[in-house]
mmCIF file with all atom_site columns, C-alpha atoms in Angstrom:
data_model
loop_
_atom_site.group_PDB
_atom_site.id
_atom_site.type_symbol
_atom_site.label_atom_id
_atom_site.label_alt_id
_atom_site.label_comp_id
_atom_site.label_asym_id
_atom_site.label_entity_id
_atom_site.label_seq_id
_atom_site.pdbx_PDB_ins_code
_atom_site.Cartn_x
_atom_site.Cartn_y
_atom_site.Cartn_z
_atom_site.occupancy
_atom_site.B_iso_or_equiv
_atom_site.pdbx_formal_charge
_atom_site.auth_seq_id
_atom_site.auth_comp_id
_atom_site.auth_asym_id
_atom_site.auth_atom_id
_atom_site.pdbx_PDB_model_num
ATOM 1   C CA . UNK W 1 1   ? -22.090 13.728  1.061   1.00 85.00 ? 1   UNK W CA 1
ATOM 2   C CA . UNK W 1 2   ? -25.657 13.910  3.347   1.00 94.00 ? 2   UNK W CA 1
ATOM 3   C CA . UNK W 1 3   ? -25.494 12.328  6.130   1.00 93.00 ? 3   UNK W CA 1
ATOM 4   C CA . UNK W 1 4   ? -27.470 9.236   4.847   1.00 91.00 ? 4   UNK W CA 1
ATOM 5   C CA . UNK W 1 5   ? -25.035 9.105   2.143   1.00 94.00 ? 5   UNK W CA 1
ATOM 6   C CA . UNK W 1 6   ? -22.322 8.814   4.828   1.00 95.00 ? 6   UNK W CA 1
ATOM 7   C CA . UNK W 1 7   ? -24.338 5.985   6.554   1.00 95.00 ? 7   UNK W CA 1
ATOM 8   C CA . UNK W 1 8   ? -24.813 3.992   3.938   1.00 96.00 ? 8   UNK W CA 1
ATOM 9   C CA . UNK W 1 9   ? -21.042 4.728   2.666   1.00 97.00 ? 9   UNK W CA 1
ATOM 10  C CA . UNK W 1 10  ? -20.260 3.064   6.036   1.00 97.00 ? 10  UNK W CA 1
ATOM 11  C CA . UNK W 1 11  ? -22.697 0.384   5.798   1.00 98.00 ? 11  UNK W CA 1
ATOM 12  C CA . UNK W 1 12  ? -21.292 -0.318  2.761   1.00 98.00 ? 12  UNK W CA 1
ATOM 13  C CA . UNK W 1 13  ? -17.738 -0.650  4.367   1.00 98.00 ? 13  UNK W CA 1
ATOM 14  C CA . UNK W 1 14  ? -18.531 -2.875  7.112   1.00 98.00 ? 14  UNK W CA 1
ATOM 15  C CA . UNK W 1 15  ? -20.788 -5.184  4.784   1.00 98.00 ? 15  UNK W CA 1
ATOM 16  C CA . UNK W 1 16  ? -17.707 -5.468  2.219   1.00 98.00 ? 16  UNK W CA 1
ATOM 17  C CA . UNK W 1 17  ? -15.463 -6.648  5.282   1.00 98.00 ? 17  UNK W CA 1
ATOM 18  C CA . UNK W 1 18  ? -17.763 -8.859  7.241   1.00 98.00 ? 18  UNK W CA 1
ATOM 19  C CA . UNK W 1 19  ? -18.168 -10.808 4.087   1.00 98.00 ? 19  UNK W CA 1
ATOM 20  C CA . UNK W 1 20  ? -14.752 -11.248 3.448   1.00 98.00 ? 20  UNK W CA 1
ATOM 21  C CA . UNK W 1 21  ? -13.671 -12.064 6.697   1.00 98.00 ? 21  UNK W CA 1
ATOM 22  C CA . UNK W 1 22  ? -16.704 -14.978 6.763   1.00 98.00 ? 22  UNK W CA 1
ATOM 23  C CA . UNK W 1 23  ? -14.904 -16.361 3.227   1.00 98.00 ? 23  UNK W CA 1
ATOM 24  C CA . UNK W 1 24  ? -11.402 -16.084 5.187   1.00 98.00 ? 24  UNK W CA 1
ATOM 25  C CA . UNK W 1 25  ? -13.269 -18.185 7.623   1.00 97.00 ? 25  UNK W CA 1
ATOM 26  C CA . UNK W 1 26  ? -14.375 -20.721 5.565   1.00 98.00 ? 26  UNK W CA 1
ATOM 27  C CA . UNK W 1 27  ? -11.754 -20.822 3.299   1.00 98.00 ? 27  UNK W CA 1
ATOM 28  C CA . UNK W 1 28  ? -8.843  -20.931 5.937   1.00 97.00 ? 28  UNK W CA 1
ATOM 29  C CA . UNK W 1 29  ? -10.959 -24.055 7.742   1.00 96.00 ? 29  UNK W CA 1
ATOM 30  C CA . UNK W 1 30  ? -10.634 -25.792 4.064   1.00 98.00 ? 30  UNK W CA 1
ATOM 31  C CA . UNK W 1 31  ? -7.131  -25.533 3.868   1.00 97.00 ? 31  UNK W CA 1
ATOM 32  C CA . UNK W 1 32  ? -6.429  -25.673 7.640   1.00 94.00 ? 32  UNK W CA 1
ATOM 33  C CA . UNK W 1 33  ? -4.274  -28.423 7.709   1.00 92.00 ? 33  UNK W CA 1
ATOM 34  C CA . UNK W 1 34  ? -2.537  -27.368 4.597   1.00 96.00 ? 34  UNK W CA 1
ATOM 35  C CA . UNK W 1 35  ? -1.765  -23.861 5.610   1.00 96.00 ? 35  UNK W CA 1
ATOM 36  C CA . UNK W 1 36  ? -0.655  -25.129 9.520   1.00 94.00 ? 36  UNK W CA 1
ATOM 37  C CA . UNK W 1 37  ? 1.833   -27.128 8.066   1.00 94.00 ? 37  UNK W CA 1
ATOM 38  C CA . UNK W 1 38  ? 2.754   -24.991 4.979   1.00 97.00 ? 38  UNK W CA 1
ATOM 39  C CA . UNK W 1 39  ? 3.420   -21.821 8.094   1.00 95.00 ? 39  UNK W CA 1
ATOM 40  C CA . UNK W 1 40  ? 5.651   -24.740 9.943   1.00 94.00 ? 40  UNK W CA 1
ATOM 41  C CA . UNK W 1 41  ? 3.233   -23.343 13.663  1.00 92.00 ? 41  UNK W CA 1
ATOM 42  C CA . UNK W 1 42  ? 3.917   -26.248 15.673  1.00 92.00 ? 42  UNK W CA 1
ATOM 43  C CA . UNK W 1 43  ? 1.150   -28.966 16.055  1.00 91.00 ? 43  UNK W CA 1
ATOM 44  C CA . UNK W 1 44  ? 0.601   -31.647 19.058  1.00 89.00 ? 44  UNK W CA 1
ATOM 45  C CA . UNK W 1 45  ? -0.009  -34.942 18.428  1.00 88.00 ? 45  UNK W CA 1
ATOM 46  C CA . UNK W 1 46  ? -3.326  -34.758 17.284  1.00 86.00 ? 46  UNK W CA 1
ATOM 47  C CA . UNK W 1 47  ? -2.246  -32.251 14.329  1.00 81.00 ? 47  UNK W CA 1
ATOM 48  C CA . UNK W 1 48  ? -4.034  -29.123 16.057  1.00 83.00 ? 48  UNK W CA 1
ATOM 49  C CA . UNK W 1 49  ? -1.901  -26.272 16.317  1.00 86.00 ? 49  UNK W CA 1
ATOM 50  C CA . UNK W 1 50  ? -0.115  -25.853 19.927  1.00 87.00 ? 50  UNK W CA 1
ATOM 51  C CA . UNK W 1 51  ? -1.321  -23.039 22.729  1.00 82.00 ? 51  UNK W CA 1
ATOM 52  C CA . UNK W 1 52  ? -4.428  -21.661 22.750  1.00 77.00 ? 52  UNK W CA 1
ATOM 53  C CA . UNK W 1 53  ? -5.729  -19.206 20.034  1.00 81.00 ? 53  UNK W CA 1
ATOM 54  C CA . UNK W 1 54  ? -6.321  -15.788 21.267  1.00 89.00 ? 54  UNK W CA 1
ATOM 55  C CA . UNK W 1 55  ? -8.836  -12.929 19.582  1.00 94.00 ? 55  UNK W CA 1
ATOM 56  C CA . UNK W 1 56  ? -6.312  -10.695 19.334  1.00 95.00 ? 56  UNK W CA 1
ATOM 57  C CA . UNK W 1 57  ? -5.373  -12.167 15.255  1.00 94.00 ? 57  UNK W CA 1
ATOM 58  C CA . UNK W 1 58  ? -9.081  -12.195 14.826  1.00 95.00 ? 58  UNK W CA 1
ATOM 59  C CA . UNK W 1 59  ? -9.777  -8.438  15.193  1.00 97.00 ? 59  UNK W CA 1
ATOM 60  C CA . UNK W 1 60  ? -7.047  -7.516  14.090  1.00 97.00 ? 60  UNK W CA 1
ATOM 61  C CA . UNK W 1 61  ? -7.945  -9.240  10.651  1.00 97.00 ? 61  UNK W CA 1
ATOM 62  C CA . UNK W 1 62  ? -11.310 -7.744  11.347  1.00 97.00 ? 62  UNK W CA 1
ATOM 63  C CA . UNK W 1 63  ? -9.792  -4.135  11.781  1.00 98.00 ? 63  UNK W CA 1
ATOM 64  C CA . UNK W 1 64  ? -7.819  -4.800  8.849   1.00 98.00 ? 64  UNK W CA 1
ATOM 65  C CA . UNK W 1 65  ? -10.422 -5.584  6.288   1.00 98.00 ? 65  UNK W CA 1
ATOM 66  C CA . UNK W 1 66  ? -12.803 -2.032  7.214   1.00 98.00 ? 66  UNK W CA 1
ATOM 67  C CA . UNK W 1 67  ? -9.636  -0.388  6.566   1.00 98.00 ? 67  UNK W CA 1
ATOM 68  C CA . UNK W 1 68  ? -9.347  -2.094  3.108   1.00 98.00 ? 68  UNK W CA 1
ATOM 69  C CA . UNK W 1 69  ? -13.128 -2.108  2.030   1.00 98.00 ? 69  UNK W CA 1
ATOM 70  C CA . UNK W 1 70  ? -13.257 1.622   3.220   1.00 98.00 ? 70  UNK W CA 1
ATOM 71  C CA . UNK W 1 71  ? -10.010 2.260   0.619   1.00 98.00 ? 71  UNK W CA 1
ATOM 72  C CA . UNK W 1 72  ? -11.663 -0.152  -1.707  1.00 98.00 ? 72  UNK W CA 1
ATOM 73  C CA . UNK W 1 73  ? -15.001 1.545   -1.915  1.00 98.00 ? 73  UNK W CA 1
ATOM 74  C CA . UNK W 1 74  ? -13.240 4.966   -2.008  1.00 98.00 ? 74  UNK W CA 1
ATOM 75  C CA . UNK W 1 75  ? -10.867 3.733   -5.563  1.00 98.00 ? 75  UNK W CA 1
ATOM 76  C CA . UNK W 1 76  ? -14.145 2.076   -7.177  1.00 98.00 ? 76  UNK W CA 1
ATOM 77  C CA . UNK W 1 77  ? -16.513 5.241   -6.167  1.00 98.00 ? 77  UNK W CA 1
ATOM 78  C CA . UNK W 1 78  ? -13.852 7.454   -7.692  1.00 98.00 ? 78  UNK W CA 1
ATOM 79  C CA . UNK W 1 79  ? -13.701 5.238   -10.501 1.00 98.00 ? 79  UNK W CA 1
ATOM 80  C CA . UNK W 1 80  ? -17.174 4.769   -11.482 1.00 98.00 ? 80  UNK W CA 1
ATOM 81  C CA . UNK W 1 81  ? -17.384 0.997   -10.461 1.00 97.00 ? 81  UNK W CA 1
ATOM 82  C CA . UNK W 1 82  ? -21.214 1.096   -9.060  1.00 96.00 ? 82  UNK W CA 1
ATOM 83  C CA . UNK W 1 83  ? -22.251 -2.788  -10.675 1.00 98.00 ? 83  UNK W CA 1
ATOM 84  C CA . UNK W 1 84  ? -21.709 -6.036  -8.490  1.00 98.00 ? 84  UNK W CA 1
ATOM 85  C CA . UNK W 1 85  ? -19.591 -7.869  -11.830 1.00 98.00 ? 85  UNK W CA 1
ATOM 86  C CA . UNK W 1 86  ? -17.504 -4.390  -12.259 1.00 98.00 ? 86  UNK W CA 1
ATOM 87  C CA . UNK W 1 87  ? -16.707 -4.311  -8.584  1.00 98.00 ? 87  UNK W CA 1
ATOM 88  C CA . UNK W 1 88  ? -16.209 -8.072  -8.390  1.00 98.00 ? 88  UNK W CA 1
ATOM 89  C CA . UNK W 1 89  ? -13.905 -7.965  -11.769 1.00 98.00 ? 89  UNK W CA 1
ATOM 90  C CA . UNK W 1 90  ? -11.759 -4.519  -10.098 1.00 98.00 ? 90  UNK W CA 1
ATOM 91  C CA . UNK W 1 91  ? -12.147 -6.163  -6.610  1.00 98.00 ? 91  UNK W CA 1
ATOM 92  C CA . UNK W 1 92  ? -9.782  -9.378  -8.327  1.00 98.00 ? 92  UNK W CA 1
ATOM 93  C CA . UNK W 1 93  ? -7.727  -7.060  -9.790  1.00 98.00 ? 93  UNK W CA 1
ATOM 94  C CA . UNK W 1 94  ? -6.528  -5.529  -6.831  1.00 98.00 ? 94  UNK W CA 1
ATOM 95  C CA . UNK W 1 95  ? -6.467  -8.863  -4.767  1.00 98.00 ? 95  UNK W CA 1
ATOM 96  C CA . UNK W 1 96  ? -4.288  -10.072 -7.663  1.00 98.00 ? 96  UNK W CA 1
ATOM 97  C CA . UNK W 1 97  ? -2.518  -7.492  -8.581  1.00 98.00 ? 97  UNK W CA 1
ATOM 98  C CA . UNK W 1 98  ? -1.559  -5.482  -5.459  1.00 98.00 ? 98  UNK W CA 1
ATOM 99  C CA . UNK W 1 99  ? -1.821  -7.935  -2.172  1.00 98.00 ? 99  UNK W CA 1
ATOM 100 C CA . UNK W 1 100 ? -0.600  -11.210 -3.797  1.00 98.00 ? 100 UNK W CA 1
ATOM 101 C CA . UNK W 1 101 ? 2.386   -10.012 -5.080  1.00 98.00 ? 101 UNK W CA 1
ATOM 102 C CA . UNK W 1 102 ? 3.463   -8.259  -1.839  1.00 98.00 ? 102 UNK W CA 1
ATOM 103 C CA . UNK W 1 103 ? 2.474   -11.127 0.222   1.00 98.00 ? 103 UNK W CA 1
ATOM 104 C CA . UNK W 1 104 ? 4.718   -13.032 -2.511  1.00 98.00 ? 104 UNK W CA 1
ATOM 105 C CA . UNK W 1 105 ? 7.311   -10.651 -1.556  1.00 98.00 ? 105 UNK W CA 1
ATOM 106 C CA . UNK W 1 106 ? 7.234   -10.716 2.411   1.00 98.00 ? 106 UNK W CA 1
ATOM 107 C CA . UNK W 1 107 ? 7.096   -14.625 1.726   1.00 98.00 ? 107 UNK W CA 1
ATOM 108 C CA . UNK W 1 108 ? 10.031  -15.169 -0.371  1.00 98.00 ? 108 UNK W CA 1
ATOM 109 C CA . UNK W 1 109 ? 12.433  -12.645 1.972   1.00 98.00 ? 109 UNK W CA 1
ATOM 110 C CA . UNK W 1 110 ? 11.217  -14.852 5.085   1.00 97.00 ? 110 UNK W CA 1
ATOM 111 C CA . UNK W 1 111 ? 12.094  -18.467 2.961   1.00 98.00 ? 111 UNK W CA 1
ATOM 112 C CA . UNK W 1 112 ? 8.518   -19.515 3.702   1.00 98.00 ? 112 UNK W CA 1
ATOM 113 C CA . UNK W 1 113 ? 6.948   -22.126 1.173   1.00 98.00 ? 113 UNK W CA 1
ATOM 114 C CA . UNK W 1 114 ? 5.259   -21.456 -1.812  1.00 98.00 ? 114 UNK W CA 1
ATOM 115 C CA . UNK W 1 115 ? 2.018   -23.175 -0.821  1.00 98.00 ? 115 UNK W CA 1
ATOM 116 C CA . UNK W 1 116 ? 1.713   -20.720 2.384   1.00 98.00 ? 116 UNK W CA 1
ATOM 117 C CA . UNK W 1 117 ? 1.672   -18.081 -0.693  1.00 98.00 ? 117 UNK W CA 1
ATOM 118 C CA . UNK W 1 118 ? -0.539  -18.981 -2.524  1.00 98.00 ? 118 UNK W CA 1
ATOM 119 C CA . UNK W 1 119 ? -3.000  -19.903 0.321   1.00 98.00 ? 119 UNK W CA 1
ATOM 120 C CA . UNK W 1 120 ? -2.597  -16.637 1.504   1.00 98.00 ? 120 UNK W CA 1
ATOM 121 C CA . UNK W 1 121 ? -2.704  -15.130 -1.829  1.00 98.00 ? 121 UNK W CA 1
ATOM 122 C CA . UNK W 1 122 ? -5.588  -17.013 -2.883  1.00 98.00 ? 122 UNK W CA 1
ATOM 123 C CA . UNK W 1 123 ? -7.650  -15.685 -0.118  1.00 98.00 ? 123 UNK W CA 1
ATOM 124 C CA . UNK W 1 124 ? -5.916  -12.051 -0.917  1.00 98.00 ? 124 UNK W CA 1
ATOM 125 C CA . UNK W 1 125 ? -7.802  -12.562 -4.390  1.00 98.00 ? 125 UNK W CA 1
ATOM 126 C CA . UNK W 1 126 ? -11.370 -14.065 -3.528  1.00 98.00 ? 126 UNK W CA 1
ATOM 127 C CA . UNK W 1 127 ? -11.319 -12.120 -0.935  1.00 98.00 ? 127 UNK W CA 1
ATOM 128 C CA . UNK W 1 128 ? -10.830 -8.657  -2.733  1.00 98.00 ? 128 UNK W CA 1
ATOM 129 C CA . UNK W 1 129 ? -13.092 -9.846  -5.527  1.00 98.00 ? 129 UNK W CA 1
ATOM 130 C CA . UNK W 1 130 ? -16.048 -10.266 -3.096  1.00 98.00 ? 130 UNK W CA 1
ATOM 131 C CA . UNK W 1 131 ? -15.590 -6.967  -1.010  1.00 98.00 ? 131 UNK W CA 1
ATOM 132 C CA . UNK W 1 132 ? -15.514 -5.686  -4.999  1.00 98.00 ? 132 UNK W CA 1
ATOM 133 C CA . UNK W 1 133 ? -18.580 -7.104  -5.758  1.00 98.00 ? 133 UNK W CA 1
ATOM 134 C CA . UNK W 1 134 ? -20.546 -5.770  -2.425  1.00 98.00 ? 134 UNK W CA 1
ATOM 135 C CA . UNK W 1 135 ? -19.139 -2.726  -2.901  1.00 98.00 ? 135 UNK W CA 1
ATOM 136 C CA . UNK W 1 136 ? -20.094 -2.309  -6.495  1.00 98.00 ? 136 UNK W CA 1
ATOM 137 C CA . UNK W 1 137 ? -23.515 -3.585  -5.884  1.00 98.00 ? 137 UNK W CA 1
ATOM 138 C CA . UNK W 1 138 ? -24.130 -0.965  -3.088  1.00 98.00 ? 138 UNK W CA 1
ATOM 139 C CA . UNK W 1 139 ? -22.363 2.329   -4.669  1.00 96.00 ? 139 UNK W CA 1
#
């Protein structure tokens, strides 16, 4: 790769993840209320979870989701995925296919409820299927 090609590789990366992590925002605000109750975090009387919410979960997620999109865009440039609908399409896949079922997994071992999965694995999905899409569209 030139070293324009390894910009925009990394543009590409960081693109991917700041759009999913917007969609976890919006999408976790949606179901707030579900998913609070459904991960049994304790809530004060006005249903808003208890303590204050620190950054630390927030770049971590952030962290997270470069490292993914940067593995993503690696699988679908290997595999010849360079359209937004084949990306979005291989992007599902691998939401579906690989991340759901192990968050299934670490949910069931912990007895947490089925809703928190598929919450969770719901977001796992769109989430994957839109960092598929950018990526496709980019590569």
């Amino acid at each position: 790769m030139t070293e324009g090609e390894d910009a925009m590789a990394l543009l590409t990366v960081i693109i991917a993840a700041a759009a999913c992590w917007f969609l976890g925002a919006i999408y976790y605000m949606a179901l707030a209320r579900q998913w609070v109750r459904a991960s049994g975090i304790p809530v004060g009387p006005d249903g808003r979870p208890k303590g204050s919410i620190r950054p630390a979960p927030f770049i971590l997620s952030a962290l997270c989701l470069i490292v993914v999109a940067g593995m993503m865009r690696h699988v679908l440039a290997m595999s010849g995925i360079t359209t937004l609908g084949s990306g979005f399409v291989s992007g599902a896949g691998i939401g579906l296919f690989f991340i759901a079922p192990w968050i299934a997994i670490n949910n069931a071992y912990a007895l947490r409820p089925t809703l928190l999965t598929l919450i969770d694995g719901g977001y796992a999905v769109a989430g994957c299927a839109l960092m598929g899409a950018v990526i496709g569209a980019m590569l």
